[in-house]
Tab-separated table of N, CA and C in Angstrom:
chain	number	residue	atom	x	y	z
A	1	UNK	N	0.811	-1.204	0.000
A	1	UNK	CA	0.000	0.000	0.000
A	1	UNK	C	0.859	1.276	0.000
A	2	UNK	N	1.907	1.371	0.855
A	2	UNK	CA	2.700	2.601	0.874
A	2	UNK	C	3.359	2.926	-0.465
A	3	UNK	N	3.795	1.895	-1.210
A	3	UNK	CA	4.448	2.206	-2.483
A	3	UNK	C	3.461	2.795	-3.480
A	4	UNK	N	2.175	2.405	-3.418
A	4	UNK	CA	1.162	2.994	-4.290
A	4	UNK	C	0.877	4.438	-3.892
A	5	UNK	N	0.898	4.705	-2.604
A	5	UNK	CA	0.701	6.062	-2.114
A	5	UNK	C	1.854	6.956	-2.573
A	6	UNK	N	3.065	6.455	-2.477
A	6	UNK	CA	4.241	7.215	-2.918
A	6	UNK	C	4.165	7.475	-4.424
A	7	UNK	N	3.785	6.469	-5.188
A	7	UNK	CA	3.642	6.628	-6.639
A	7	UNK	C	2.575	7.669	-6.968
A	8	UNK	N	1.435	7.589	-6.298
A	8	UNK	CA	0.348	8.545	-6.538
A	8	UNK	C	0.781	9.966	-6.192
A	9	UNK	N	1.439	10.147	-5.073
A	9	UNK	CA	1.898	11.486	-4.671
A	9	UNK	C	2.953	12.025	-5.632
A	10	UNK	N	3.879	11.161	-6.054
A	10	UNK	CA	4.920	11.634	-6.971
A	10	UNK	C	4.319	12.029	-8.321
A	11	UNK	N	3.335	11.268	-8.787
A	11	UNK	CA	2.671	11.637	-10.042
A	11	UNK	C	1.917	12.949	-9.888
A	12	UNK	N	1.200	13.102	-8.781
A	12	UNK	CA	0.435	14.323	-8.540
A	12	UNK	C	1.339	15.545	-8.498
A	13	UNK	N	2.390	15.474	-7.688
A	13	UNK	CA	3.276	16.627	-7.566
A	13	UNK	C	4.116	16.829	-8.816
A	14	UNK	N	4.478	15.758	-9.496
A	14	UNK	CA	5.228	15.870	-10.740
A	14	UNK	C	4.447	16.613	-11.800
A	15	UNK	N	3.161	16.309	-11.956
A	15	UNK	CA	2.345	16.998	-12.953
A	15	UNK	C	2.121	18.446	-12.572
A	16	UNK	N	2.003	18.730	-11.286
A	16	UNK	CA	1.814	20.114	-10.874
A	16	UNK	C	3.048	20.960	-11.161
A	17	UNK	N	4.224	20.369	-11.024
A	17	UNK	CA	5.454	21.108	-11.301
A	17	UNK	C	5.543	21.444	-12.790
A	18	UNK	N	5.088	20.523	-13.642
A	18	UNK	CA	5.188	20.722	-15.079
A	18	UNK	C	4.108	21.640	-15.635
A	19	UNK	N	3.027	21.814	-14.923
A	19	UNK	CA	1.901	22.603	-15.426
A	19	UNK	C	2.233	24.093	-15.391
A	20	UNK	N	1.672	24.817	-16.359
A	20	UNK	CA	1.859	26.258	-16.366
A	20	UNK	C	0.966	26.903	-15.306
A	21	UNK	N	1.340	28.105	-14.907
A	21	UNK	CA	0.576	28.845	-13.909
A	21	UNK	C	-0.433	29.732	-14.613
A	22	UNK	N	-1.616	29.822	-14.047
A	22	UNK	CA	-2.617	30.748	-14.572
A	22	UNK	C	-2.264	32.151	-14.111
A	23	UNK	N	-2.195	33.063	-15.057
A	23	UNK	CA	-1.902	34.458	-14.771
A	23	UNK	C	-3.159	35.260	-15.064
A	24	UNK	N	-3.556	36.095	-14.127
A	24	UNK	CA	-4.780	36.886	-14.284
A	24	UNK	C	-4.430	38.357	-14.483
A	25	UNK	N	-5.262	39.030	-15.261
A	25	UNK	CA	-5.031	40.452	-15.545
A	25	UNK	C	-4.953	41.303	-14.279
A	26	UNK	N	-5.723	41.026	-13.219
A	26	UNK	CA	-5.584	41.837	-11.999
A	26	UNK	C	-4.187	41.783	-11.378
A	27	UNK	N	-3.465	40.671	-11.555
A	27	UNK	CA	-2.089	40.593	-11.045
A	27	UNK	C	-1.201	41.540	-11.844
A	28	UNK	N	-1.364	41.557	-13.165
A	28	UNK	CA	-0.591	42.489	-13.988
A	28	UNK	C	-0.955	43.937	-13.668
A	29	UNK	N	-2.219	44.171	-13.315
A	29	UNK	CA	-2.687	45.531	-13.007
A	29	UNK	C	-2.068	46.074	-11.723
A	30	UNK	N	-1.455	45.221	-10.922
A	30	UNK	CA	-0.780	45.679	-9.703
A	30	UNK	C	0.544	46.375	-10.029
A	31	UNK	N	0.951	46.357	-11.288
A	31	UNK	CA	2.175	47.033	-11.721
A	31	UNK	C	1.936	48.542	-11.740
A	32	UNK	N	2.764	49.255	-11.017
A	32	UNK	CA	2.719	50.723	-11.047
A	32	UNK	C	3.763	51.212	-12.041
A	33	UNK	N	3.603	52.424	-12.496
A	33	UNK	CA	4.569	52.969	-13.438
A	33	UNK	C	4.554	54.487	-13.376
A	34	UNK	N	5.646	55.048	-13.840
A	34	UNK	CA	5.752	56.500	-13.980
A	34	UNK	C	6.244	56.775	-15.392
A	35	UNK	N	5.986	57.985	-15.860
A	35	UNK	CA	6.403	58.347	-17.212
A	35	UNK	C	7.416	59.477	-17.146
A	36	UNK	N	8.518	59.307	-17.841
A	36	UNK	CA	9.548	60.337	-17.911
A	36	UNK	C	9.061	61.421	-18.861
A	37	UNK	N	8.867	62.640	-18.374
A	37	UNK	CA	8.344	63.703	-19.237
A	37	UNK	C	9.270	64.057	-20.405
A	38	UNK	N	10.569	63.867	-20.238
A	38	UNK	CA	11.510	64.219	-21.300
A	38	UNK	C	11.492	63.198	-22.437
A	39	UNK	N	11.444	61.909	-22.094
A	39	UNK	CA	11.529	60.875	-23.120
A	39	UNK	C	10.169	60.262	-23.459
A	40	UNK	N	9.219	60.375	-22.541
A	40	UNK	CA	7.913	59.752	-22.742
A	40	UNK	C	7.901	58.270	-22.409
A	41	UNK	N	9.056	57.718	-21.991
A	41	UNK	CA	9.134	56.298	-21.648
A	41	UNK	C	8.506	56.034	-20.288
A	42	UNK	N	7.884	54.878	-20.184
A	42	UNK	CA	7.300	54.441	-18.927
A	42	UNK	C	8.305	53.594	-18.155
A	43	UNK	N	8.358	53.788	-16.841
A	43	UNK	CA	9.208	52.974	-15.973
A	43	UNK	C	8.307	52.137	-15.071
A	44	UNK	N	8.261	50.832	-15.291
A	44	UNK	CA	7.388	49.991	-14.475
A	44	UNK	C	8.003	49.641	-13.120
A	45	UNK	N	7.157	49.514	-12.125
A	45	UNK	CA	7.528	48.993	-10.815
A	45	UNK	C	6.637	47.770	-10.600
A	46	UNK	N	7.229	46.597	-10.762
A	46	UNK	CA	6.469	45.354	-10.713
A	46	UNK	C	6.202	44.933	-9.273
A	47	UNK	N	5.022	44.362	-9.019
A	47	UNK	CA	4.725	43.878	-7.664
A	47	UNK	C	5.560	42.635	-7.345
A	48	UNK	N	5.820	42.437	-6.087
A	48	UNK	CA	6.642	41.312	-5.629
A	48	UNK	C	6.067	39.969	-6.082
A	49	UNK	N	4.763	39.813	-6.063
A	49	UNK	CA	4.147	38.542	-6.466
A	49	UNK	C	4.470	38.212	-7.925
A	50	UNK	N	4.517	39.224	-8.773
A	50	UNK	CA	4.825	39.006	-10.186
A	50	UNK	C	6.282	38.582	-10.356
A	51	UNK	N	7.170	39.246	-9.639
A	51	UNK	CA	8.599	38.920	-9.727
A	51	UNK	C	8.908	37.554	-9.105
A	52	UNK	N	8.300	37.262	-7.973
A	52	UNK	CA	8.627	36.032	-7.244
A	52	UNK	C	7.936	34.787	-7.782
A	53	UNK	N	6.689	34.921	-8.223
A	53	UNK	CA	5.912	33.733	-8.565
A	53	UNK	C	5.675	33.513	-10.057
A	54	UNK	N	5.868	34.545	-10.884
A	54	UNK	CA	5.530	34.393	-12.294
A	54	UNK	C	6.680	34.652	-13.263
A	55	UNK	N	7.608	35.520	-12.911
A	55	UNK	CA	8.693	35.848	-13.829
A	55	UNK	C	9.525	34.603	-14.150
A	56	UNK	N	9.751	34.372	-15.436
A	56	UNK	CA	10.531	33.226	-15.879
A	56	UNK	C	9.769	31.910	-15.859
A	57	UNK	N	8.508	31.954	-15.507
A	57	UNK	CA	7.677	30.751	-15.420
A	57	UNK	C	6.791	30.642	-16.653
A	58	UNK	N	6.395	29.417	-16.983
A	58	UNK	CA	5.414	29.238	-18.045
A	58	UNK	C	4.044	29.556	-17.464
A	59	UNK	N	3.366	30.482	-18.111
A	59	UNK	CA	2.057	30.936	-17.647
A	59	UNK	C	1.044	30.804	-18.772
A	60	UNK	N	-0.213	30.887	-18.399
A	60	UNK	CA	-1.281	30.926	-19.385
A	60	UNK	C	-2.206	32.073	-19.003
A	61	UNK	N	-2.593	32.846	-20.015
A	61	UNK	CA	-3.485	33.976	-19.810
A	61	UNK	C	-4.341	34.132	-21.072
A	62	UNK	N	-5.583	34.505	-20.882
A	62	UNK	CA	-6.492	34.690	-22.019
A	62	UNK	C	-6.716	36.172	-22.248
A	63	UNK	N	-6.834	36.541	-23.502
A	63	UNK	CA	-7.082	37.933	-23.844
A	63	UNK	C	-7.404	38.077	-25.315
A	64	UNK	N	-7.497	39.328	-25.735
A	64	UNK	CA	-7.827	39.652	-27.123
A	64	UNK	C	-6.541	39.804	-27.923
A	65	UNK	N	-6.449	39.076	-29.012
A	65	UNK	CA	-5.275	39.127	-29.863
A	65	UNK	C	-5.307	40.393	-30.717
A	66	UNK	N	-4.231	41.146	-30.668
A	66	UNK	CA	-4.113	42.387	-31.427
A	66	UNK	C	-2.933	42.248	-32.378
A	67	UNK	N	-3.185	42.171	-33.704
A	67	UNK	CA	-2.063	42.134	-34.642
A	67	UNK	C	-1.392	43.511	-34.683
A	68	UNK	N	-0.124	43.552	-34.329
A	68	UNK	CA	0.624	44.813	-34.345
A	68	UNK	C	1.253	45.007	-35.714
A	69	UNK	N	1.909	43.964	-36.220
A	69	UNK	CA	2.511	43.977	-37.548
A	69	UNK	C	2.464	42.542	-38.079
A	70	UNK	N	1.448	42.252	-38.857
A	70	UNK	CA	1.224	40.884	-39.332
A	70	UNK	C	2.388	40.396	-40.183
A	71	UNK	N	2.935	41.268	-41.031
A	71	UNK	CA	4.049	40.867	-41.889
A	71	UNK	C	5.277	40.466	-41.066
A	72	UNK	N	5.493	41.150	-39.948
A	72	UNK	CA	6.637	40.854	-39.086
A	72	UNK	C	6.276	39.835	-38.003
A	73	UNK	N	5.047	39.293	-38.069
A	73	UNK	CA	4.587	38.300	-37.108
A	73	UNK	C	4.630	38.845	-35.677
A	74	UNK	N	4.203	40.095	-35.519
A	74	UNK	CA	4.216	40.747	-34.221
A	74	UNK	C	2.785	40.919	-33.726
A	75	UNK	N	2.519	40.342	-32.549
A	75	UNK	CA	1.194	40.387	-31.956
A	75	UNK	C	1.288	40.819	-30.499
A	76	UNK	N	0.174	41.301	-29.987
A	76	UNK	CA	0.050	41.595	-28.569
A	76	UNK	C	-1.229	40.931	-28.080
A	77	UNK	N	-1.265	40.648	-26.802
A	77	UNK	CA	-2.469	40.154	-26.157
A	77	UNK	C	-2.949	41.261	-25.246
A	78	UNK	N	-4.227	41.583	-25.335
A	78	UNK	CA	-4.783	42.696	-24.574
A	78	UNK	C	-5.887	42.229	-23.644
A	79	UNK	N	-5.974	42.873	-22.517
A	79	UNK	CA	-7.073	42.625	-21.588
A	79	UNK	C	-8.390	43.068	-22.222
A	80	UNK	N	-8.314	44.074	-23.081
A	80	UNK	CA	-9.491	44.689	-23.693
A	80	UNK	C	-9.492	44.493	-25.205
A	81	UNK	N	-10.669	44.540	-25.830
A	81	UNK	CA	-10.701	44.511	-27.297
A	81	UNK	C	-9.990	45.734	-27.874
A	82	UNK	N	-9.653	45.670	-29.147
A	82	UNK	CA	-8.857	46.712	-29.802
A	82	UNK	C	-9.401	48.118	-29.568
A	83	UNK	N	-10.708	48.287	-29.653
A	83	UNK	CA	-11.291	49.633	-29.518
A	83	UNK	C	-11.057	50.234	-28.134
A	84	UNK	N	-10.715	49.403	-27.154
A	84	UNK	CA	-10.485	49.887	-25.786
A	84	UNK	C	-9.084	49.597	-25.277
A	85	UNK	N	-8.211	49.124	-26.150
A	85	UNK	CA	-6.898	48.693	-25.657
A	85	UNK	C	-5.940	49.876	-25.496
A	86	UNK	N	-4.780	49.582	-24.948
A	86	UNK	CA	-3.764	50.585	-24.661
A	86	UNK	C	-3.351	51.367	-25.901
A	87	UNK	N	-3.299	50.696	-27.048
A	87	UNK	CA	-2.867	51.362	-28.275
A	87	UNK	C	-3.848	52.436	-28.723
A	88	UNK	N	-5.092	52.354	-28.254
A	88	UNK	CA	-6.102	53.357	-28.618
A	88	UNK	C	-6.221	54.439	-27.549
A	89	UNK	N	-5.451	54.336	-26.488
A	89	UNK	CA	-5.449	55.364	-25.461
A	89	UNK	C	-6.497	55.205	-24.381
A	90	UNK	N	-7.188	54.070	-24.347
A	90	UNK	CA	-8.250	53.898	-23.358
A	90	UNK	C	-7.868	52.974	-22.209
A	91	UNK	N	-6.612	52.576	-22.109
A	91	UNK	CA	-6.160	51.711	-21.031
A	91	UNK	C	-4.675	51.961	-20.799
A	92	UNK	N	-4.152	51.383	-19.743
A	92	UNK	CA	-2.749	51.574	-19.416
A	92	UNK	C	-1.859	50.501	-19.997
A	93	UNK	N	-0.538	50.712	-19.914
A	93	UNK	CA	0.414	49.751	-20.473
A	93	UNK	C	0.418	48.409	-19.753
A	94	UNK	N	-0.193	48.335	-18.589
A	94	UNK	CA	-0.256	47.069	-17.857
A	94	UNK	C	-1.351	46.137	-18.391
A	95	UNK	N	-2.057	46.573	-19.428
A	95	UNK	CA	-3.156	45.778	-19.986
A	95	UNK	C	-2.801	45.080	-21.300
A	96	UNK	N	-1.517	45.095	-21.677
A	96	UNK	CA	-1.091	44.423	-22.909
A	96	UNK	C	0.192	43.629	-22.663
A	97	UNK	N	0.338	42.557	-23.428
A	97	UNK	CA	1.516	41.689	-23.350
A	97	UNK	C	2.031	41.467	-24.766
A	98	UNK	N	3.323	41.647	-24.953
A	98	UNK	CA	3.928	41.320	-26.244
A	98	UNK	C	4.019	39.804	-26.365
A	99	UNK	N	3.702	39.295	-27.547
A	99	UNK	CA	3.772	37.857	-27.786
A	99	UNK	C	4.914	37.551	-28.738
A	100	UNK	N	5.790	36.644	-28.338
A	100	UNK	CA	6.855	36.144	-29.202
A	100	UNK	C	6.572	34.660	-29.392
A	101	UNK	N	5.917	34.343	-30.525
A	101	UNK	CA	5.514	32.970	-30.787
A	101	UNK	C	6.721	32.088	-31.063
A	102	UNK	N	6.655	30.849	-30.586
A	102	UNK	CA	7.734	29.891	-30.810
A	102	UNK	C	7.742	29.396	-32.255
A	103	UNK	N	6.585	29.420	-32.901
A	103	UNK	CA	6.454	29.039	-34.314
A	103	UNK	C	5.441	29.987	-34.942
A	104	UNK	N	5.483	30.119	-36.243
A	104	UNK	CA	4.552	31.001	-36.945
A	104	UNK	C	3.118	30.594	-36.602
A	105	UNK	N	2.358	31.495	-35.976
A	105	UNK	CA	1.005	31.145	-35.561
A	105	UNK	C	-0.027	31.260	-36.674
A	106	UNK	N	0.392	31.764	-37.825
A	106	UNK	CA	-0.569	32.002	-38.901
A	106	UNK	C	-1.231	33.357	-38.704
A	107	UNK	N	-2.330	33.566	-39.383
A	107	UNK	CA	-3.035	34.847	-39.287
A	107	UNK	C	-4.237	34.721	-38.360
A	108	UNK	N	-4.507	35.806	-37.659
A	108	UNK	CA	-5.636	35.855	-36.740
A	108	UNK	C	-6.476	37.085	-37.018
A	109	UNK	N	-7.730	36.985	-36.704
A	109	UNK	CA	-8.604	38.156	-36.782
A	109	UNK	C	-8.357	39.015	-35.541
A	110	UNK	N	-8.407	40.329	-35.714
A	110	UNK	CA	-8.288	41.236	-34.577
A	110	UNK	C	-9.398	40.926	-33.589
A	111	UNK	N	-9.062	40.984	-32.324
A	111	UNK	CA	-9.992	40.769	-31.210
A	111	UNK	C	-10.420	39.322	-31.031
A	112	UNK	N	-9.674	38.394	-31.575
A	112	UNK	CA	-9.940	36.981	-31.298
A	112	UNK	C	-9.532	36.737	-29.847
A	113	UNK	N	-10.458	36.219	-29.044
A	113	UNK	CA	-10.190	35.960	-27.629
A	113	UNK	C	-9.606	34.561	-27.499
A	114	UNK	N	-8.351	34.487	-27.021
A	114	UNK	CA	-7.640	33.217	-26.971
A	114	UNK	C	-6.847	33.056	-25.679
A	115	UNK	N	-6.720	31.827	-25.210
A	115	UNK	CA	-5.755	31.562	-24.139
A	115	UNK	C	-4.379	31.361	-24.768
A	116	UNK	N	-3.382	32.016	-24.230
A	116	UNK	CA	-2.017	31.925	-24.744
A	116	UNK	C	-1.108	31.491	-23.595
A	117	UNK	N	-0.195	30.578	-23.903
A	117	UNK	CA	0.788	30.214	-22.884
A	117	UNK	C	2.173	30.553	-23.390
A	118	UNK	N	3.051	30.840	-22.456
A	118	UNK	CA	4.430	31.169	-22.774
A	118	UNK	C	5.183	31.499	-21.506
A	119	UNK	N	6.449	31.788	-21.650
A	119	UNK	CA	7.292	32.134	-20.500
A	119	UNK	C	7.259	33.640	-20.291
A	120	UNK	N	6.883	34.053	-19.085
A	120	UNK	CA	6.732	35.482	-18.783
A	120	UNK	C	8.078	36.149	-18.551
A	121	UNK	N	8.294	37.236	-19.271
A	121	UNK	CA	9.482	38.072	-19.095
A	121	UNK	C	9.001	39.468	-18.709
A	122	UNK	N	9.613	40.056	-17.699
A	122	UNK	CA	9.285	41.414	-17.281
A	122	UNK	C	10.308	42.367	-17.885
A	123	UNK	N	9.825	43.407	-18.540
A	123	UNK	CA	10.692	44.377	-19.200
A	123	UNK	C	10.909	45.561	-18.270
A	124	UNK	N	12.070	45.638	-17.684
A	124	UNK	CA	12.372	46.693	-16.708
A	124	UNK	C	12.990	47.943	-17.340
A	125	UNK	N	13.417	47.870	-18.593
A	125	UNK	CA	14.177	48.995	-19.154
A	125	UNK	C	13.327	50.118	-19.730
A	126	UNK	N	12.018	49.969	-19.754
A	126	UNK	CA	11.160	51.068	-20.187
A	126	UNK	C	10.916	51.163	-21.679
A	127	UNK	N	11.660	50.416	-22.484
A	127	UNK	CA	11.383	50.445	-23.915
A	127	UNK	C	10.588	49.194	-24.258
A	128	UNK	N	9.542	49.348	-25.004
A	128	UNK	CA	8.678	48.222	-25.323
A	128	UNK	C	7.595	48.044	-24.280
A	129	UNK	N	6.860	46.958	-24.415
A	129	UNK	CA	5.785	46.671	-23.475
A	129	UNK	C	6.361	46.142	-22.161
A	130	UNK	N	5.611	46.290	-21.079
A	130	UNK	CA	6.079	45.846	-19.762
A	130	UNK	C	6.274	44.333	-19.696
A	131	UNK	N	5.412	43.592	-20.396
A	131	UNK	CA	5.385	42.133	-20.291
A	131	UNK	C	5.584	41.501	-21.659
A	132	UNK	N	6.281	40.376	-21.682
A	132	UNK	CA	6.446	39.584	-22.903
A	132	UNK	C	6.214	38.131	-22.565
A	133	UNK	N	5.497	37.445	-23.449
A	133	UNK	CA	5.404	35.988	-23.365
A	133	UNK	C	6.303	35.425	-24.450
A	134	UNK	N	7.407	34.826	-24.046
A	134	UNK	CA	8.334	34.205	-24.982
A	134	UNK	C	7.913	32.763	-25.211
A	135	UNK	N	8.265	32.236	-26.378
A	135	UNK	CA	7.855	30.880	-26.759
A	135	UNK	C	6.349	30.718	-26.637
A	136	UNK	N	5.639	31.756	-27.033
A	136	UNK	CA	4.180	31.760	-26.918
A	136	UNK	C	3.544	30.788	-27.886
A	137	UNK	N	2.441	30.240	-27.468
A	137	UNK	CA	1.632	29.380	-28.338
A	137	UNK	C	0.200	29.414	-27.845
A	138	UNK	N	-0.710	29.134	-28.761
A	138	UNK	CA	-2.125	29.081	-28.404
A	138	UNK	C	-2.330	27.860	-27.524
A	139	UNK	N	-3.035	28.057	-26.445
A	139	UNK	CA	-3.288	26.955	-25.508
A	139	UNK	C	-4.728	26.507	-25.628
A	140	UNK	N	-4.899	25.244	-25.831
A	140	UNK	CA	-6.265	24.696	-25.881
A	140	UNK	C	-6.876	24.782	-27.173
């Protein structure tokens, strides 16, 4: 009996270690930022939970796909549809994530709501978006 219990526990914990973490937009919204009046660049101050529990981890988050440059295969994931997203001036920079797909994802319609998984990178240098999902792929 004990060896079956050990096997069951090792399988349970093994799968949990391999699974990606669910990332929610409210966690990203905890990011504060300031804007340099001379350069216009934003300087993010990331919350401890984001740095400690999500940075460098494989995460999954759902949002609206925004094609930034289809020819260059550049996309962003937004908390809001295009008409309300950061690029239109109706939300903050903490509501979008740059996507770096691991393989060509093909073409998508603007505002397609999708779950995306990838490795979360926090951009501290102020150029570009605050968040990037590297090795991104459609999940599910």
